[in-house]
XYZ file of C-alpha atoms in Angstrom:
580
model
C 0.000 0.000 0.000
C 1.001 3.659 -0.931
C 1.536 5.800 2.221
C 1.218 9.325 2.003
C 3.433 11.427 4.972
C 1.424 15.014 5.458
C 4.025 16.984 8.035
C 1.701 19.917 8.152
C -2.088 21.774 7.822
C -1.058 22.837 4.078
C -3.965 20.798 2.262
C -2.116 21.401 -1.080
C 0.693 19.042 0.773
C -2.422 16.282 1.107
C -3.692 13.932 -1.698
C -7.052 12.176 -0.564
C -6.792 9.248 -3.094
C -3.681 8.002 -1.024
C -3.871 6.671 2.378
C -2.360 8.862 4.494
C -0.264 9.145 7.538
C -0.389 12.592 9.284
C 2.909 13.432 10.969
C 0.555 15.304 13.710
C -1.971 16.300 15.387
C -1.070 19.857 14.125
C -2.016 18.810 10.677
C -5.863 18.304 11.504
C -6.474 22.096 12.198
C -10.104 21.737 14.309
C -12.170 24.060 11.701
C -11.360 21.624 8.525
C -12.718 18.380 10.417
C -15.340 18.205 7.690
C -12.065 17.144 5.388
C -9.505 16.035 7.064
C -12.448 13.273 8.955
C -12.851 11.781 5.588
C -9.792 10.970 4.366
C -8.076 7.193 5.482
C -5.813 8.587 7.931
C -3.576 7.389 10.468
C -1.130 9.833 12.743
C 1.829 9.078 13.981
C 2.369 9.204 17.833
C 3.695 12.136 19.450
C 7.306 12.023 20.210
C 8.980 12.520 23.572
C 6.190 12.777 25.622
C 7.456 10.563 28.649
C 9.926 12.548 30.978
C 12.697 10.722 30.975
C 13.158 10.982 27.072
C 12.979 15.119 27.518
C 15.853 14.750 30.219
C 17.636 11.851 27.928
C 16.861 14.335 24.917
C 17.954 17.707 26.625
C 20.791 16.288 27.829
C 21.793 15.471 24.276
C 21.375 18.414 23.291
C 23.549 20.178 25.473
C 26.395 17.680 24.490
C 26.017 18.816 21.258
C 25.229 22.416 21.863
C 28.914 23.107 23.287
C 31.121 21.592 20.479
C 28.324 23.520 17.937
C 29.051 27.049 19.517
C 32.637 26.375 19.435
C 32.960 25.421 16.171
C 30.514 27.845 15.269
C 32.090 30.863 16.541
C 35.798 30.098 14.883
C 33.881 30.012 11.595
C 32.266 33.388 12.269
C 35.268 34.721 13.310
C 37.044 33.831 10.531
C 34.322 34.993 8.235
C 33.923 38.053 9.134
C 37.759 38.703 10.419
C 37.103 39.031 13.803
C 38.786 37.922 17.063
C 35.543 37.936 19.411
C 34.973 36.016 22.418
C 33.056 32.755 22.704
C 31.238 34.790 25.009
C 30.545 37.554 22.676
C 29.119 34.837 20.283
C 26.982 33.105 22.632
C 25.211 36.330 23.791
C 24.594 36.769 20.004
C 23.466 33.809 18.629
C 22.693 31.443 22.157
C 19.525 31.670 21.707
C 18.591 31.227 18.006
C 21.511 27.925 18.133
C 19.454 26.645 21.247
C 15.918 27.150 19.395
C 17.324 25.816 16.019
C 18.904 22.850 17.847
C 15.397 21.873 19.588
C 13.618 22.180 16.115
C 15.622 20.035 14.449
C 15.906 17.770 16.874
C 12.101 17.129 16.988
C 11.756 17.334 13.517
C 14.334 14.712 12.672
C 13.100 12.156 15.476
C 9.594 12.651 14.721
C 10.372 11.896 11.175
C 12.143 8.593 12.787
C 9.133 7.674 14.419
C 7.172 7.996 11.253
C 9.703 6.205 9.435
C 9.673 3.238 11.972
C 5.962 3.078 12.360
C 4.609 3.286 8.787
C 5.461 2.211 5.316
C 5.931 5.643 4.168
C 6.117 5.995 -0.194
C 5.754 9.371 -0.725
C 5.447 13.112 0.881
C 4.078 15.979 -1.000
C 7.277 19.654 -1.014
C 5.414 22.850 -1.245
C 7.534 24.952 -3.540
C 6.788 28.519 -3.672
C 8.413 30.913 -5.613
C 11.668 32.594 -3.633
C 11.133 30.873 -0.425
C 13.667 30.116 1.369
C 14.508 28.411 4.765
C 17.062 31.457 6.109
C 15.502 33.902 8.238
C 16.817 37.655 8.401
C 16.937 37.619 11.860
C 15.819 35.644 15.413
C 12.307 37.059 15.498
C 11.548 35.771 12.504
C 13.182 32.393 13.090
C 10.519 32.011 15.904
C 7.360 33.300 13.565
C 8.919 30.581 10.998
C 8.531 27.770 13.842
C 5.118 27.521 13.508
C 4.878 28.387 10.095
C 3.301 25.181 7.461
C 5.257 26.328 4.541
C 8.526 26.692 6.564
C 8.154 23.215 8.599
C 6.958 21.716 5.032
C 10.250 22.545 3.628
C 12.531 21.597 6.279
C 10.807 18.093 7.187
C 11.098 17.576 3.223
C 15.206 19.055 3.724
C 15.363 16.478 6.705
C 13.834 13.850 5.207
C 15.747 13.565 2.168
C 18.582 13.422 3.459
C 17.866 10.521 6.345
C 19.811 7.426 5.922
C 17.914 4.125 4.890
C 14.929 5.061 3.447
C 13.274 5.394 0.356
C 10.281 8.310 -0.222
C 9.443 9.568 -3.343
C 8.667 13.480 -2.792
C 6.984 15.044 -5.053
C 6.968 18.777 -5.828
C 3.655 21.183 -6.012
C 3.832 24.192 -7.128
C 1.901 26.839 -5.364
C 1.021 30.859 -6.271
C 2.743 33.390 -4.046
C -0.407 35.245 -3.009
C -0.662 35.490 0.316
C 1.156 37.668 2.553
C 3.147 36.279 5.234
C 3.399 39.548 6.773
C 1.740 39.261 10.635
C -1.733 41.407 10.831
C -0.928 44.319 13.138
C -3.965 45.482 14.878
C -3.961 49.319 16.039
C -3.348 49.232 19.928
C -4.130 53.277 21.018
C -1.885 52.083 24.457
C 0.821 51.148 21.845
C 0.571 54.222 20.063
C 0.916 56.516 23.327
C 3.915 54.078 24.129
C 5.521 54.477 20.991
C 5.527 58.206 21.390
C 7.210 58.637 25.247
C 9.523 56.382 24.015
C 10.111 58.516 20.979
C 10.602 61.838 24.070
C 13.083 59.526 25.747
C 15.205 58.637 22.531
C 14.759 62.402 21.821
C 16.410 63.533 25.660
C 18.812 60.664 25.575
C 21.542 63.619 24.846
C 20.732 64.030 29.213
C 22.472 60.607 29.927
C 26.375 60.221 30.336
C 28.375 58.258 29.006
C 28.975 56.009 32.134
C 25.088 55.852 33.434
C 24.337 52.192 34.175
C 22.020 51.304 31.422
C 18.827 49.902 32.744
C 16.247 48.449 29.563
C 13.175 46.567 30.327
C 14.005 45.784 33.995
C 10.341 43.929 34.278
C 9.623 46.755 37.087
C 6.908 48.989 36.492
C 8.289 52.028 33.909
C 7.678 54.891 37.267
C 10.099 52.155 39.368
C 12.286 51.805 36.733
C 12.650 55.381 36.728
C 12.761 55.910 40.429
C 15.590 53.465 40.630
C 17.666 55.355 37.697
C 17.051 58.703 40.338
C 18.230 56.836 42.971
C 21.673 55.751 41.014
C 22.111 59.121 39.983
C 21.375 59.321 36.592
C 18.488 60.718 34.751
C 15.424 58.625 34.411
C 15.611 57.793 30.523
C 13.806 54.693 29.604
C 15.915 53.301 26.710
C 14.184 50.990 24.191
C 15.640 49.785 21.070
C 14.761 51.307 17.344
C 13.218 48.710 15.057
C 14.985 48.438 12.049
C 13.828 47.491 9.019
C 15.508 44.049 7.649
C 14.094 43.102 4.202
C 16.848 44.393 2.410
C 18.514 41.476 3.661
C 16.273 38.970 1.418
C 17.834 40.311 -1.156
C 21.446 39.534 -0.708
C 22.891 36.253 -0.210
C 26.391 35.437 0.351
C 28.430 32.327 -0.353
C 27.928 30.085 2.579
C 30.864 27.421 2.237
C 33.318 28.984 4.775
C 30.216 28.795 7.127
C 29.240 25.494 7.429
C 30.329 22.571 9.916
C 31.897 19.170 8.953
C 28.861 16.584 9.177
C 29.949 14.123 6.987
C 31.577 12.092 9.287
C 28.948 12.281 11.684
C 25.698 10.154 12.174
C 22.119 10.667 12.683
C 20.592 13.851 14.706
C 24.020 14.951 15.196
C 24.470 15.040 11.530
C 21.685 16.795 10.410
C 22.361 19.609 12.600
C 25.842 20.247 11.371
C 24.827 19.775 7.856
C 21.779 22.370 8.343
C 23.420 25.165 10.899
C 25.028 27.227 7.968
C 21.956 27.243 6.204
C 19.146 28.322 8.543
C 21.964 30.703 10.615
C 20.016 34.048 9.967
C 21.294 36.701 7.757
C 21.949 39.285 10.487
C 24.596 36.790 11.630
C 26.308 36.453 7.899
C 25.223 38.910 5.237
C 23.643 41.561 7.628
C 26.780 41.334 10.148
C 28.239 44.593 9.290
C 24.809 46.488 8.806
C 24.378 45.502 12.641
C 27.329 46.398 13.950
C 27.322 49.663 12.410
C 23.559 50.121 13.780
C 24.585 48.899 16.783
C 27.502 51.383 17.406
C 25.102 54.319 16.302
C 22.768 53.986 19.246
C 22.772 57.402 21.174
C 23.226 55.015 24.517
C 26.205 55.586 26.769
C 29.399 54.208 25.511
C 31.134 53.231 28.922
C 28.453 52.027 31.426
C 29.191 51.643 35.033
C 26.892 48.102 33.985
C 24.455 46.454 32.281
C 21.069 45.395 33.032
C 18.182 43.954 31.556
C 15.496 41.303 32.508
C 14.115 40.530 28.960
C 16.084 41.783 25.899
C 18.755 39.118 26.456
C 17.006 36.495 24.056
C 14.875 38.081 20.811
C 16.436 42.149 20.907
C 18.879 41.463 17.713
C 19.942 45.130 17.867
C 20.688 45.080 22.093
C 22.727 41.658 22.275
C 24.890 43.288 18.825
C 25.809 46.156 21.631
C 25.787 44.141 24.859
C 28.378 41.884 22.659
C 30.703 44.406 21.943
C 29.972 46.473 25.356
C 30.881 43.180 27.505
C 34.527 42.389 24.845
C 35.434 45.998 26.207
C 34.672 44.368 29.866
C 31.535 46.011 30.681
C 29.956 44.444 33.889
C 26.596 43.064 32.429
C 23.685 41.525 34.718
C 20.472 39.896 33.874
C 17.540 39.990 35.965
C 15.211 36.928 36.408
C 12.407 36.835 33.127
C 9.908 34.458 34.493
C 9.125 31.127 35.757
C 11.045 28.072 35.747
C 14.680 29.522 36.639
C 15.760 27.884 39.209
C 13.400 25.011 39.225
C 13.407 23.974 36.091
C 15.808 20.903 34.620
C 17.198 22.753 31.721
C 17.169 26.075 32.648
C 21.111 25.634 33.715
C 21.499 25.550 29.680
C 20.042 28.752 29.288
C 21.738 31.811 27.801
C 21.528 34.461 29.812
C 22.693 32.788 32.771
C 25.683 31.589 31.244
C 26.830 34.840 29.913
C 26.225 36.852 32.571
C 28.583 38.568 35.450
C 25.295 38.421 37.921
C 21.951 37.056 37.695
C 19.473 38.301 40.067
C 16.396 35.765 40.655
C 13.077 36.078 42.821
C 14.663 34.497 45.799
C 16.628 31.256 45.382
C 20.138 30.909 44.911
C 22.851 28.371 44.632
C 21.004 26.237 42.288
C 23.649 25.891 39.555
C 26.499 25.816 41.630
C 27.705 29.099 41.273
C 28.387 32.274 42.518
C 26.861 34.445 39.641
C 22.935 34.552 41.269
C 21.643 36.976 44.023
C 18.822 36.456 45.540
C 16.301 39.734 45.042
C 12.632 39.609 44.813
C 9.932 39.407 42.202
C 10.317 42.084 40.088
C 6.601 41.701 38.398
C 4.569 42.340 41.599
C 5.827 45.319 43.203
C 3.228 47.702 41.298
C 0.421 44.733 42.322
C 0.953 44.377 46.382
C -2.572 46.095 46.592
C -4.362 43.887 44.696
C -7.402 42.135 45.761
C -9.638 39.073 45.114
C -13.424 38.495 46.002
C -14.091 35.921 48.425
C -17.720 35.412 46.771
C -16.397 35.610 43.195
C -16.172 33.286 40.611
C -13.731 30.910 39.631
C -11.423 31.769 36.633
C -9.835 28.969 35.055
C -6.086 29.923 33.104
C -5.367 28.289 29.885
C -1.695 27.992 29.207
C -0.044 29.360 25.873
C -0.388 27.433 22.632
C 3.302 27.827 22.818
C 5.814 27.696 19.576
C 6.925 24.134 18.455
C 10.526 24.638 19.390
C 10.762 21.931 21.958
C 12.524 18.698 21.399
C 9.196 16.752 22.369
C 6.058 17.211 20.252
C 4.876 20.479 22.560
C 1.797 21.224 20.514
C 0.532 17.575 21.370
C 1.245 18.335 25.030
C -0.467 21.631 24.698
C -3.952 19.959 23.319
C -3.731 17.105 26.348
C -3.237 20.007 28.601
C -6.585 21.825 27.114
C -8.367 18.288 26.948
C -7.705 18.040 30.614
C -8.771 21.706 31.295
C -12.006 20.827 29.504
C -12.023 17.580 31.973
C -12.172 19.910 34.999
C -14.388 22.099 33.779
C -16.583 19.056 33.506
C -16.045 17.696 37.148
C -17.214 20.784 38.957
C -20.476 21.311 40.304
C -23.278 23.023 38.405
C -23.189 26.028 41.350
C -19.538 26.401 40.345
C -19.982 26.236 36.822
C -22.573 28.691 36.620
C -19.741 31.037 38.354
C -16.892 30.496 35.785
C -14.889 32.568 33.195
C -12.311 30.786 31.240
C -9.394 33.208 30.123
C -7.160 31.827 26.991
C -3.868 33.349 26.180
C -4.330 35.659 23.613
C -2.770 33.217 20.545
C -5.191 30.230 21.786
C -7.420 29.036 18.965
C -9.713 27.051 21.847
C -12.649 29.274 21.811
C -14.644 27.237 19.288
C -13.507 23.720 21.563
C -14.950 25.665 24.252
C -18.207 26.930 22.883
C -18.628 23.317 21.315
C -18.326 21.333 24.012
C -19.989 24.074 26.643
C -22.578 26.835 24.951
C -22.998 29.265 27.985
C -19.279 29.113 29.186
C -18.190 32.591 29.758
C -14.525 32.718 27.694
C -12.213 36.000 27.806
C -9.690 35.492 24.678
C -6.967 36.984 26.673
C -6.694 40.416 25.002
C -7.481 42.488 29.044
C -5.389 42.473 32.045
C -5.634 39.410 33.753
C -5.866 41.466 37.016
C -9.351 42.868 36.032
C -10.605 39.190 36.229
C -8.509 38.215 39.437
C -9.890 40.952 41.416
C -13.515 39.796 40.827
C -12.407 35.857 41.660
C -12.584 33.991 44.695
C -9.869 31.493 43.092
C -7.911 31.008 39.753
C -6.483 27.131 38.532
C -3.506 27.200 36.529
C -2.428 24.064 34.522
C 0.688 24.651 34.005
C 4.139 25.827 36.107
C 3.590 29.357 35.178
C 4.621 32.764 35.943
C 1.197 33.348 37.271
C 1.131 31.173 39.631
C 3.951 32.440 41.333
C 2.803 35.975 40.723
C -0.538 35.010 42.906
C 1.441 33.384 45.534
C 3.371 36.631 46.132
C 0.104 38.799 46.369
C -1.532 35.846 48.653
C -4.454 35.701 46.305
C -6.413 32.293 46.473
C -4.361 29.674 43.469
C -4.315 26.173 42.666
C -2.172 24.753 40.223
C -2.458 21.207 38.226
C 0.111 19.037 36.109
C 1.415 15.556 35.254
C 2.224 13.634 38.701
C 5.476 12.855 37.160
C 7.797 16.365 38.144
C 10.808 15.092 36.140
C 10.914 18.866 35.166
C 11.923 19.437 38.100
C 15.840 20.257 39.366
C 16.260 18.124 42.585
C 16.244 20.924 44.904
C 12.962 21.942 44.103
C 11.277 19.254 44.558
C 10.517 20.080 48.141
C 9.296 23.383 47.852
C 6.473 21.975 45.149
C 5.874 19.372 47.466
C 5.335 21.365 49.592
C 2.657 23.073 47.829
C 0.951 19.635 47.087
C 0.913 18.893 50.794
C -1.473 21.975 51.182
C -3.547 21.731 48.318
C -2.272 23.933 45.910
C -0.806 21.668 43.738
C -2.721 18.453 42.182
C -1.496 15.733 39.505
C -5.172 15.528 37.541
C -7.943 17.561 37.177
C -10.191 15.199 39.192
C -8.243 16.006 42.397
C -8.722 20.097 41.966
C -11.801 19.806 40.948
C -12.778 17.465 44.557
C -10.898 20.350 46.351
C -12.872 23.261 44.605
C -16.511 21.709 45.122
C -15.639 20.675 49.309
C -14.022 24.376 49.651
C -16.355 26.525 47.317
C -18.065 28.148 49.518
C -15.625 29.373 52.032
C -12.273 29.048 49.890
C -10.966 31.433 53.111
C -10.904 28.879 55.306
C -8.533 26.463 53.060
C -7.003 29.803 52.060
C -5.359 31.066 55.162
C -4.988 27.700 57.099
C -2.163 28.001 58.957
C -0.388 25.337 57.216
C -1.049 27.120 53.786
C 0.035 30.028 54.554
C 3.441 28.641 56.105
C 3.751 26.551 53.088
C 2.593 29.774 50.605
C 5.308 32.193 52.555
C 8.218 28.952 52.105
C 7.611 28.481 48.763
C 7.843 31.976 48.030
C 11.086 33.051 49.684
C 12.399 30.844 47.313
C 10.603 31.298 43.979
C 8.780 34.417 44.501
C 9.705 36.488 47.194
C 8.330 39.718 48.448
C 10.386 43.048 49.945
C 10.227 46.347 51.444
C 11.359 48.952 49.443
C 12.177 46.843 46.574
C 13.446 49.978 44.406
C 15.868 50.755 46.947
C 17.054 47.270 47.562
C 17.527 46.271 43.654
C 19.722 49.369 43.707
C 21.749 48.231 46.450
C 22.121 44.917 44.604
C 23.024 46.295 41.487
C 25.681 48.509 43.212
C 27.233 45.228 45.124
């Protein structure tokens, strides 16, 4: 029998007179049931689900991660006659080499799976006219994750070029019609942001050329302010310019001197050598110099006292070009704490910013990594929120987690549908005086609504779009199903949370594990949505009681000096940290 492999939604890519084998569940998009439902289909299983294959798999890709950035860095060096630090590199390109390392990685295993599962004969290559797999810069890398075309053409790239195996692909032509440009919708608060920002670029000719330089600290913009007063500068709030990078589609430069040895190599391994030079964005090669020169035009000081950011670290092309050349000149540069998961989470040790940094200041816990680089501080994202408020007769607000990007190693958008299946479970399992007193809020790129609706016609459902403090403050207790910021954010402000996942907390870093368990001892955390939704119909109607139990509260305040502590005068103190 003929098996046709679909890798993605494109129904161009399908062909409904062969049997076919969907690589996905993100190739069955929910609003084209009525065809994909009748067409002989089978899908192949989601890879790397179980949690000792992400450890297993993250820990290969850290092997491989560290001879990568080596070898990469020599090349660019050479390339572009340089002499830069491997740590000048890494703060450049860490983060698209980690992201591009997880990509492939799933796409080439899932492909294995496929490959080991089903008789596969034939896969369908969307060729459109100019495309290409090189990005222009990280951003756009990330957009291209989740992009059909993109994934279509890289699974194809992967595939042919697998050892052992024989598909036919064939080649469709398709018109060039549609825009791949994002939809920007008019945001009046954006607008009004745009413009102070425009004032502050406009007075930066007030700073000096050793101010520490302070951008997107994750405090409130008056705090960040405040704290520039209180080191003695003037309050600027910096932002970067967007630049305009199409004119780098345009020019392409001779790759050879680029690319890594992966002949000799076998499997994974190989594919990602043979594939780095090619998807390495164009800022990186042919838009090097164009960044550099932008990069040493910024009107920001030229000799900081230091460095300090809590979010431009990973997708601000234009910061980590000056950060890079601001830390070769031996700049001190620190990195504040961006969300969840530092600190607690298995491969978070990997991550960029906290191995390029001189100091990394978290929300409480130190001496996880066995180093001497992380000071304890506070929660930076709930010093402006200390006065916020719940109501103890409110309703119950259920928190869908992201959609996420599929740039994990494991098959994340899988994971992310069993996490709303089991969302819809709980919803489900609650009593009708509890679901008559429910909102549902999705993150703002969710396509759930209609799975929501469908299954439950009167369900009130926010799309994520408004604070989510306007809906806390009318709540008498919000359920999180996943290890997220917000949940740590509500533990701060002693607002009533629960919190569900998997039993299995192989996520987990070892020292950690105490501090969640602690939580589970108290009710706040639950393995399946049938124990939190028990918990919520016995403590509905007095969720105080549960709330401020002695033994939740000790456990909430525990848990929090580690992961998400509180302070006096936090403006104050983060200045007497950063002055250490």
């Amino acid at each position: 029998m003929e098996r046709l492999l679909v890798t993605t939604s494109i129904e161009d890519s399908w062909d409904p007179n062969l049997h076919t084998v969907f690589l996905g569940e993100w190739c069955k998009k929910s609003n084209r049931q009525h065809i994909w439902s009748k067409i002989e289909a089978e899908v192949v299983a989601p890879y790397g689900l179980k949690p000792e294959q992400k450890v297993s798999d993250n820990d290969e890709k850290h092997e491989f991660y560290d001879a990568l950035l080596i070898e990469l860095s020599s090349k660019l060096n050479a390339f572009h006659q340089t002499d830069y630090s491997i740590r000048y590199w890494t703060i450049l390109i860490g983060p698209w080499l980690d992201s591009f390392m997880m990509v492939v990685m799933n796409r080439y295993k899932s492909l294995e799976v496929a490959l080991d599962s089903f008789q596969i004969t034939k896969t369908i290559l969307i060729n459109q006219k100019d495309f290409s797999l090189t990005r222009n810069n990280y951003s756009e890398f990330r957009k291209a994750i989740n992009s059909d075309l993109w994934n279509n053409a890289l699974y194809v790239e992967i595939l042919k070029n697998m050892n052992n195996q024989n598909v036919e692909i064939l080649v469709k032509k398709i018109n060039n019609s549609k825009s791949n440009k994002d939809k920007v919708e008019f945001s009046l608060k954006s607008f009004f942001k745009k413009i102070v920002f425009k004032i502050f670029e406009f007075c930066s000719f007030l700073s000096r050329n050793n101010d520490a330089f302070i951008i997107n600290s994750y405090l409130p913009i008056f705090d960040e302010m405040k704290l520039k007063i209180l080191l003695g500068q003037m309050p600027i709030v910096w932002r970067s310019p967007e630049l305009d990078y199409n004119f780098l589609s345009d020019i392409e430069l001779d790759r050879d001197n680029i690319n890594l040895e992966f002949k000799k190599y076998n499997g994974v391994e190989r594919e990602l050598r043979r594939l780095i030079g090619r998807l390495l964005p164009k800022i990186y090669i042919e838009g090097y110099e164009f960044m550099c020169k932008q990069a040493n035009n910024l009107k920001w000081p030229t000799n900081p006292k230091f460095i300090y950011t809590s979010n431009n670290f990973t997708a601000d092309d234009l910061f980590k070009f000056w950060l890079g050349s601001q830390v070769e000149q031996g700049t001190p540069y620190y990195a504040g704490q961006h969300g969840a998961n530092y600190g607690t989470y298995y491969a978070s040790k990997n991550w960029t910013e906290l191995n390029t940094v001189d100091r990394f200041y978290s929300w409480g816990w130190r001496d996880v990594y066995q180093d001497t680089k992380t000071i304890p501080a506070f929660n930076f994202k709930v010093i402006n929120k200390l006065n916020s408020t719940y109501k103890k007769d409110g309703s119950l607000l259920l928190v869908e987690r992201s959609p996420g990007t599929r740039d994990g190693i494991h098959d994340r958008f899988y994971e992310t549908r069993a996490s709303h299946k089991e969302m819809l479970k709980l919803y489900g399992l609650l009593s009708k005086q509890v679901q008559k007193n429910l909102l549902v809020r999705m993150h703002h790129r969710s396509n759930d609504f209609l799975s929501w609706q469908k299954k439950y016609h009167s369900l009130k459902i926010d799309v994520g779009k408004v604070d989510i403090f306007k809906f806390i403050k009318k709540s008498r207790l919000a359920v999180f199903n996943y290890d997220s910021a917000g949940l740590l954010e509500l533990l701060a402000l002693n607002i009533p949370v629960v919190c569900f996942w998997d039993k299995d907390s192989n996520h987990l870093l070892p020292q950690s594990k105490k501090y969640y368990n602690l939580l589970k001892s108290v009710n706040i955390l639950f393995d399946n949505p049938s124990q939190v939704a028990d918990h919520i119909n016995l403590n509905w109607d007095d969720i105080d009681s549960w709330w401020y139990s002695s033994e939740v509260q000790d456990a909430r305040i525990e848990f929090c000096k580690q992961y998400s502590k509180v302070i006096k005068n936090p403006v104050n103190s983060l200045k007497n940290l950063l002055l250490l």
